[in-house]
Amino acid sequence: MKTSLLVLICLLFTAGASANQGCSALARSELEQLYCTIKATSAGAGLPSLGDFRRNDETVQALLLKQPARRLGLAVPDVSVIQPAPRERKTEPAKRSTGPRQAVETSQPIAEPVDSLHGCQMFKREIRCPTRHYRLVDNMGNHALEAGALGVHNTFELARFTGDFQDKQAVNRYLAESYRHYIEKMLSIGLGGVTMSYTRFHRTFRELGDKNEDFAARSATMFRYLKQDKSSMAIAPRHEEYLPTSIEQCFDLSDTLVICDDRDRNWVFKAGE
């Protein structure tokens, strides 16, 4: 269904044009423009803030918009044709990651260095190590998920951070475990191809903390929305074009999972059976 100009104009005038115009002025993409249109109506009451919405991958953004857009008779852009903006290639030599990075400004590991990826090599969609191979995880269709994966009993259940936000070690310990939990939960609902990088995950935690908002509760809410939308929305695999280029971009997340990222895009590799 094509979105008509008349429908958009009617929505703007019947749902508070001034507020929507302010949002639209900040929109950076077609999906964000649609977000602003929906947010200005009662159908957008359950959507996150623009800042929280923006932190998600385009495919996740489309998932979040699908249900309210359908209620308004609006079409969600085809994310399969959205290409990420080109990024400037760094000239400094890469250093191999030994753990999730604390933030965008630093590449220090959050834990003691490990060398379990020693001897491993990157082969596009596969990481080959002397004793184990890891394969790139794509998004999965609902038919391939475990029974109940999209049901009410699959909840996020992340403990709330109760420590001192200025205690870097406490924050890093919490985020290391929380990020592992986040990745495993995204895999459980078949969204391994659209996960946040650790850099973005860390930034979200800090920004919510600065606003005295509950990071664990917000994450649980977002997970619930994703389950609801994925249950009725077909989703394409990812990673067709953009892939990590070196093992230097990767770190161990668990015994079976390796994460690679370029600070914005993220790739999950899982050990083969």
CSV table of C-alpha atoms in Angstrom, one decimal:
chain,number,residue,atom,x,y,z
A,1,MET,CA,0.0,0.0,0.0
A,2,LYS,CA,1.4,3.4,-1.0
A,3,THR,CA,1.2,6.3,1.5
A,4,SER,CA,-0.8,9.1,-0.1
A,5,LEU,CA,0.1,12.7,0.4
A,6,LEU,CA,-3.5,13.4,1.4
A,7,VAL,CA,-3.3,10.8,4.2
A,8,LEU,CA,0.0,12.4,5.5
A,9,ILE,CA,-1.5,15.9,5.4
A,10,CYS,CA,-4.6,14.8,7.3
A,11,LEU,CA,-2.5,13.1,9.9
A,12,LEU,CA,-0.4,16.2,10.4
A,13,PHE,CA,-3.4,18.5,10.9
A,14,THR,CA,-5.5,16.1,13.0
A,15,ALA,CA,-2.7,15.1,15.4
A,16,GLY,CA,-0.8,18.2,16.3
A,17,ALA,CA,1.2,19.5,13.4
A,18,SER,CA,3.5,21.7,15.4
A,19,ALA,CA,4.9,18.9,17.5
A,20,ASN,CA,5.3,16.7,14.4
A,21,GLN,CA,7.0,19.4,12.5
A,22,GLY,CA,9.6,19.7,15.2
A,23,CYS,CA,10.2,15.9,15.1
A,24,SER,CA,10.3,15.9,11.3
A,25,ALA,CA,12.9,18.7,11.3
A,26,LEU,CA,15.2,16.3,13.3
A,27,ALA,CA,14.5,13.2,11.1
A,28,ARG,CA,17.5,11.9,9.2
A,29,SER,CA,15.9,9.1,7.2
A,30,GLU,CA,12.6,7.9,5.6
A,31,LEU,CA,12.0,5.6,8.6
A,32,GLU,CA,12.5,8.5,11.0
A,33,GLN,CA,10.1,10.7,9.0
A,34,LEU,CA,7.5,7.9,9.2
A,35,TYR,CA,8.2,7.6,13.0
A,36,CYS,CA,7.5,11.3,13.4
A,37,THR,CA,4.2,11.0,11.5
A,38,ILE,CA,3.1,8.1,13.6
A,39,LYS,CA,4.3,9.6,16.9
A,40,ALA,CA,2.1,12.6,16.3
A,41,THR,CA,-1.0,10.3,16.5
A,42,SER,CA,-2.5,8.2,19.2
A,43,ALA,CA,-1.1,5.1,17.4
A,44,GLY,CA,2.4,6.2,18.3
A,45,ALA,CA,1.8,6.2,22.0
A,46,GLY,CA,3.8,3.0,22.5
A,47,LEU,CA,6.8,4.1,20.4
A,48,PRO,CA,10.1,5.0,22.2
A,49,SER,CA,11.6,8.4,22.0
A,50,LEU,CA,13.3,9.5,18.8
A,51,GLY,CA,16.7,9.1,20.5
A,52,ASP,CA,15.9,5.5,21.5
A,53,PHE,CA,14.3,4.7,18.2
A,54,ARG,CA,17.4,6.1,16.4
A,55,ARG,CA,19.8,3.7,18.2
A,56,ASN,CA,18.2,0.7,16.5
A,57,ASP,CA,19.2,-0.9,13.2
A,58,GLU,CA,16.9,0.0,10.2
A,59,THR,CA,15.3,-3.5,10.3
A,60,VAL,CA,14.5,-3.1,14.0
A,61,GLN,CA,13.1,0.3,13.3
A,62,ALA,CA,10.8,-1.1,10.7
A,63,LEU,CA,9.6,-3.8,13.1
A,64,LEU,CA,8.7,-1.1,15.7
A,65,LEU,CA,6.8,0.9,13.1
A,66,LYS,CA,4.9,-1.9,11.4
A,67,GLN,CA,2.0,-2.3,13.8
A,68,PRO,CA,1.1,1.4,14.3
A,69,ALA,CA,1.7,2.1,10.6
A,70,ARG,CA,-0.7,-0.6,9.7
A,71,ARG,CA,-3.4,0.9,12.0
A,72,LEU,CA,-3.0,4.2,10.2
A,73,GLY,CA,-2.9,2.7,6.7
A,74,LEU,CA,0.7,3.8,6.1
A,75,ALA,CA,3.4,1.8,4.4
A,76,VAL,CA,6.8,1.0,6.0
A,77,PRO,CA,9.8,1.6,3.7
A,78,ASP,CA,11.4,-1.6,2.4
A,79,VAL,CA,14.6,-1.8,4.5
A,80,SER,CA,16.2,-4.2,2.1
A,81,VAL,CA,17.0,-1.3,-0.2
A,82,ILE,CA,18.3,1.0,2.5
A,83,GLN,CA,22.1,1.2,2.4
A,84,PRO,CA,24.1,2.5,5.3
A,85,ALA,CA,26.0,5.7,4.7
A,86,PRO,CA,29.6,5.2,3.7
A,87,ARG,CA,32.1,5.6,6.5
A,88,GLU,CA,35.5,6.9,6.3
A,89,ARG,CA,38.1,4.2,6.4
A,90,LYS,CA,40.5,4.5,9.3
A,91,THR,CA,44.2,4.7,8.5
A,92,GLU,CA,45.7,3.6,11.8
A,93,PRO,CA,46.6,-0.1,12.2
A,94,ALA,CA,44.0,-2.2,13.9
A,95,LYS,CA,44.5,-3.7,17.3
A,96,ARG,CA,42.9,-7.0,18.1
A,97,SER,CA,40.0,-6.7,20.5
A,98,THR,CA,40.1,-8.8,23.6
A,99,GLY,CA,36.8,-7.8,25.0
A,100,PRO,CA,33.8,-5.4,24.4
A,101,ARG,CA,34.9,-1.8,24.1
A,102,GLN,CA,33.9,0.5,26.9
A,103,ALA,CA,32.8,3.4,24.7
A,104,VAL,CA,33.3,4.9,21.3
A,105,GLU,CA,36.3,6.9,22.5
A,106,THR,CA,38.3,3.9,23.7
A,107,SER,CA,39.1,0.3,22.7
A,108,GLN,CA,40.2,-0.9,26.2
A,109,PRO,CA,38.7,-4.3,27.1
A,110,ILE,CA,36.2,-4.5,30.0
A,111,ALA,CA,37.9,-7.5,31.5
A,112,GLU,CA,41.3,-9.2,31.6
A,113,PRO,CA,42.6,-9.9,28.1
A,114,VAL,CA,42.0,-13.4,26.7
A,115,ASP,CA,43.7,-15.0,23.8
A,116,SER,CA,41.1,-17.6,22.7
A,117,LEU,CA,41.0,-16.2,19.2
A,118,HIS,CA,44.7,-16.6,18.8
A,119,GLY,CA,45.3,-18.4,15.5
A,120,CYS,CA,41.8,-17.7,14.2
A,121,GLN,CA,41.2,-16.3,10.7
A,122,MET,CA,38.3,-14.4,9.2
A,123,PHE,CA,36.7,-15.9,6.0
A,124,LYS,CA,33.8,-13.6,5.3
A,125,ARG,CA,30.9,-15.5,6.9
A,126,GLU,CA,33.0,-17.8,9.0
A,127,ILE,CA,35.8,-17.6,11.6
A,128,ARG,CA,38.1,-20.6,11.5
A,129,CYS,CA,40.1,-21.4,14.6
A,130,PRO,CA,42.4,-24.3,15.3
A,131,THR,CA,39.8,-26.2,17.4
A,132,ARG,CA,36.5,-24.5,16.5
A,133,HIS,CA,34.7,-22.8,13.7
A,134,TYR,CA,32.2,-20.0,14.1
A,135,ARG,CA,29.5,-19.1,11.5
A,136,LEU,CA,27.8,-15.8,11.0
A,137,VAL,CA,24.3,-15.6,12.5
A,138,ASP,CA,21.6,-14.1,10.3
A,139,ASN,CA,18.0,-13.3,11.1
A,140,MET,CA,15.8,-16.3,11.3
A,141,GLY,CA,12.2,-16.9,10.2
A,142,ASN,CA,9.7,-17.6,12.9
A,143,HIS,CA,9.3,-21.2,11.8
A,144,ALA,CA,12.9,-21.9,12.7
A,145,LEU,CA,12.6,-20.6,16.3
A,146,GLU,CA,12.2,-22.7,19.4
A,147,ALA,CA,8.6,-23.2,20.6
A,148,GLY,CA,7.4,-20.3,22.6
A,149,ALA,CA,10.3,-18.0,21.6
A,150,LEU,CA,7.8,-15.2,20.7
A,151,GLY,CA,5.5,-16.0,23.6
A,152,VAL,CA,4.9,-14.2,26.9
A,153,HIS,CA,7.2,-16.4,28.9
A,154,ASN,CA,10.3,-15.4,26.9
A,155,THR,CA,11.1,-12.2,28.8
A,156,PHE,CA,14.2,-10.0,29.0
A,157,GLU,CA,14.6,-10.2,32.8
A,158,LEU,CA,17.7,-8.1,33.2
A,159,ALA,CA,18.8,-7.1,36.7
A,160,ARG,CA,18.8,-3.4,37.4
A,161,PHE,CA,22.1,-1.6,38.0
A,162,THR,CA,22.3,-0.6,41.6
A,163,GLY,CA,25.9,0.5,41.8
A,164,ASP,CA,27.7,3.8,41.4
A,165,PHE,CA,27.7,5.1,37.9
A,166,GLN,CA,31.1,6.6,38.5
A,167,ASP,CA,32.6,3.2,39.4
A,168,LYS,CA,33.9,2.1,36.1
A,169,GLN,CA,34.7,-1.4,37.2
A,170,ALA,CA,31.2,-2.0,38.5
A,171,VAL,CA,29.7,-0.5,35.4
A,172,ASN,CA,31.9,-2.6,33.1
A,173,ARG,CA,31.1,-5.8,35.0
A,174,TYR,CA,27.4,-5.1,34.8
A,175,LEU,CA,27.5,-4.2,31.0
A,176,ALA,CA,29.6,-7.3,30.2
A,177,GLU,CA,27.0,-9.6,31.6
A,178,SER,CA,24.1,-7.5,30.3
A,179,TYR,CA,25.4,-7.4,26.8
A,180,ARG,CA,25.9,-11.1,26.8
A,181,HIS,CA,22.3,-11.5,28.0
A,182,TYR,CA,21.1,-9.0,25.3
A,183,ILE,CA,22.8,-10.9,22.5
A,184,GLU,CA,21.4,-14.3,23.6
A,185,LYS,CA,17.9,-12.8,23.9
A,186,MET,CA,18.1,-11.3,20.4
A,187,LEU,CA,19.2,-14.7,19.1
A,188,SER,CA,16.3,-16.4,20.8
A,189,ILE,CA,13.8,-14.4,18.7
A,190,GLY,CA,15.7,-14.7,15.5
A,191,LEU,CA,17.2,-11.2,15.3
A,192,GLY,CA,20.9,-12.1,15.4
A,193,GLY,CA,21.4,-10.0,12.2
A,194,VAL,CA,20.4,-6.7,13.7
A,195,THR,CA,22.0,-6.5,17.1
A,196,MET,CA,23.5,-3.4,18.7
A,197,SER,CA,27.3,-3.1,18.9
A,198,TYR,CA,28.7,-3.0,22.4
A,199,THR,CA,29.6,0.7,21.8
A,200,ARG,CA,26.0,1.6,21.1
A,201,PHE,CA,24.8,-0.6,24.0
A,202,HIS,CA,27.2,1.2,26.4
A,203,ARG,CA,26.2,4.6,25.1
A,204,THR,CA,22.5,3.8,25.6
A,205,PHE,CA,23.1,2.7,29.2
A,206,ARG,CA,25.0,5.9,29.9
A,207,GLU,CA,22.4,8.2,28.3
A,208,LEU,CA,19.5,6.6,30.2
A,209,GLY,CA,21.5,6.7,33.4
A,210,ASP,CA,22.1,10.4,32.9
A,211,LYS,CA,18.3,10.9,32.7
A,212,ASN,CA,17.7,8.6,35.7
A,213,GLU,CA,15.8,6.1,33.6
A,214,ASP,CA,15.8,2.4,34.2
A,215,PHE,CA,18.0,0.8,31.6
A,216,ALA,CA,16.8,-2.8,32.5
A,217,ALA,CA,13.1,-1.8,32.3
A,218,ARG,CA,13.6,0.0,29.0
A,219,SER,CA,15.4,-3.0,27.5
A,220,ALA,CA,12.6,-5.3,28.6
A,221,THR,CA,10.0,-3.0,27.0
A,222,MET,CA,11.9,-2.9,23.7
A,223,PHE,CA,12.3,-6.7,23.7
A,224,ARG,CA,8.5,-7.0,24.2
A,225,TYR,CA,7.8,-4.8,21.3
A,226,LEU,CA,10.2,-6.7,19.1
A,227,LYS,CA,8.6,-10.0,19.9
A,228,GLN,CA,5.1,-8.7,19.2
A,229,ASP,CA,6.1,-7.2,15.8
A,230,LYS,CA,8.3,-10.1,14.7
A,231,SER,CA,5.4,-12.5,15.3
A,232,SER,CA,3.6,-11.0,12.4
A,233,MET,CA,6.3,-9.6,10.2
A,234,ALA,CA,8.6,-11.4,7.8
A,235,ILE,CA,12.2,-10.3,8.1
A,236,ALA,CA,15.0,-10.8,5.6
A,237,PRO,CA,18.5,-12.0,6.5
A,238,ARG,CA,21.2,-9.4,6.8
A,239,HIS,CA,24.9,-9.2,6.1
A,240,GLU,CA,24.6,-9.7,2.4
A,241,GLU,CA,27.1,-7.0,1.6
A,242,TYR,CA,28.6,-5.5,4.8
A,243,LEU,CA,30.9,-8.0,6.6
A,244,PRO,CA,33.8,-7.7,9.0
A,245,THR,CA,37.1,-7.6,7.3
A,246,SER,CA,39.5,-8.8,10.0
A,247,ILE,CA,39.7,-10.9,13.1
A,248,GLU,CA,41.0,-7.7,14.7
A,249,GLN,CA,37.4,-6.5,14.9
A,250,CYS,CA,36.3,-9.4,17.1
A,251,PHE,CA,36.2,-10.5,20.7
A,252,ASP,CA,34.9,-13.5,22.6
A,253,LEU,CA,31.5,-13.0,24.2
A,254,SER,CA,31.0,-16.5,25.6
A,255,ASP,CA,32.2,-20.1,25.0
A,256,THR,CA,30.1,-20.3,21.8
A,257,LEU,CA,29.7,-16.7,20.7
A,258,VAL,CA,32.1,-14.2,19.0
A,259,ILE,CA,31.2,-10.6,18.4
A,260,CYS,CA,32.7,-8.5,15.6
A,261,ASP,CA,31.9,-4.8,15.1
A,262,ASP,CA,33.0,-1.6,13.5
A,263,ARG,CA,31.5,0.4,16.4
A,264,ASP,CA,28.2,0.9,14.5
A,265,ARG,CA,27.5,-2.3,12.6
A,266,ASN,CA,27.6,-5.5,14.5
A,267,TRP,CA,28.0,-9.2,13.6
A,268,VAL,CA,27.4,-12.3,15.7
A,269,PHE,CA,29.3,-15.5,15.1
A,270,LYS,CA,28.2,-18.8,16.7
A,271,ALA,CA,30.2,-21.9,17.2
A,272,GLY,CA,29.2,-24.8,14.9
A,273,GLU,CA,27.7,-27.9,16.2
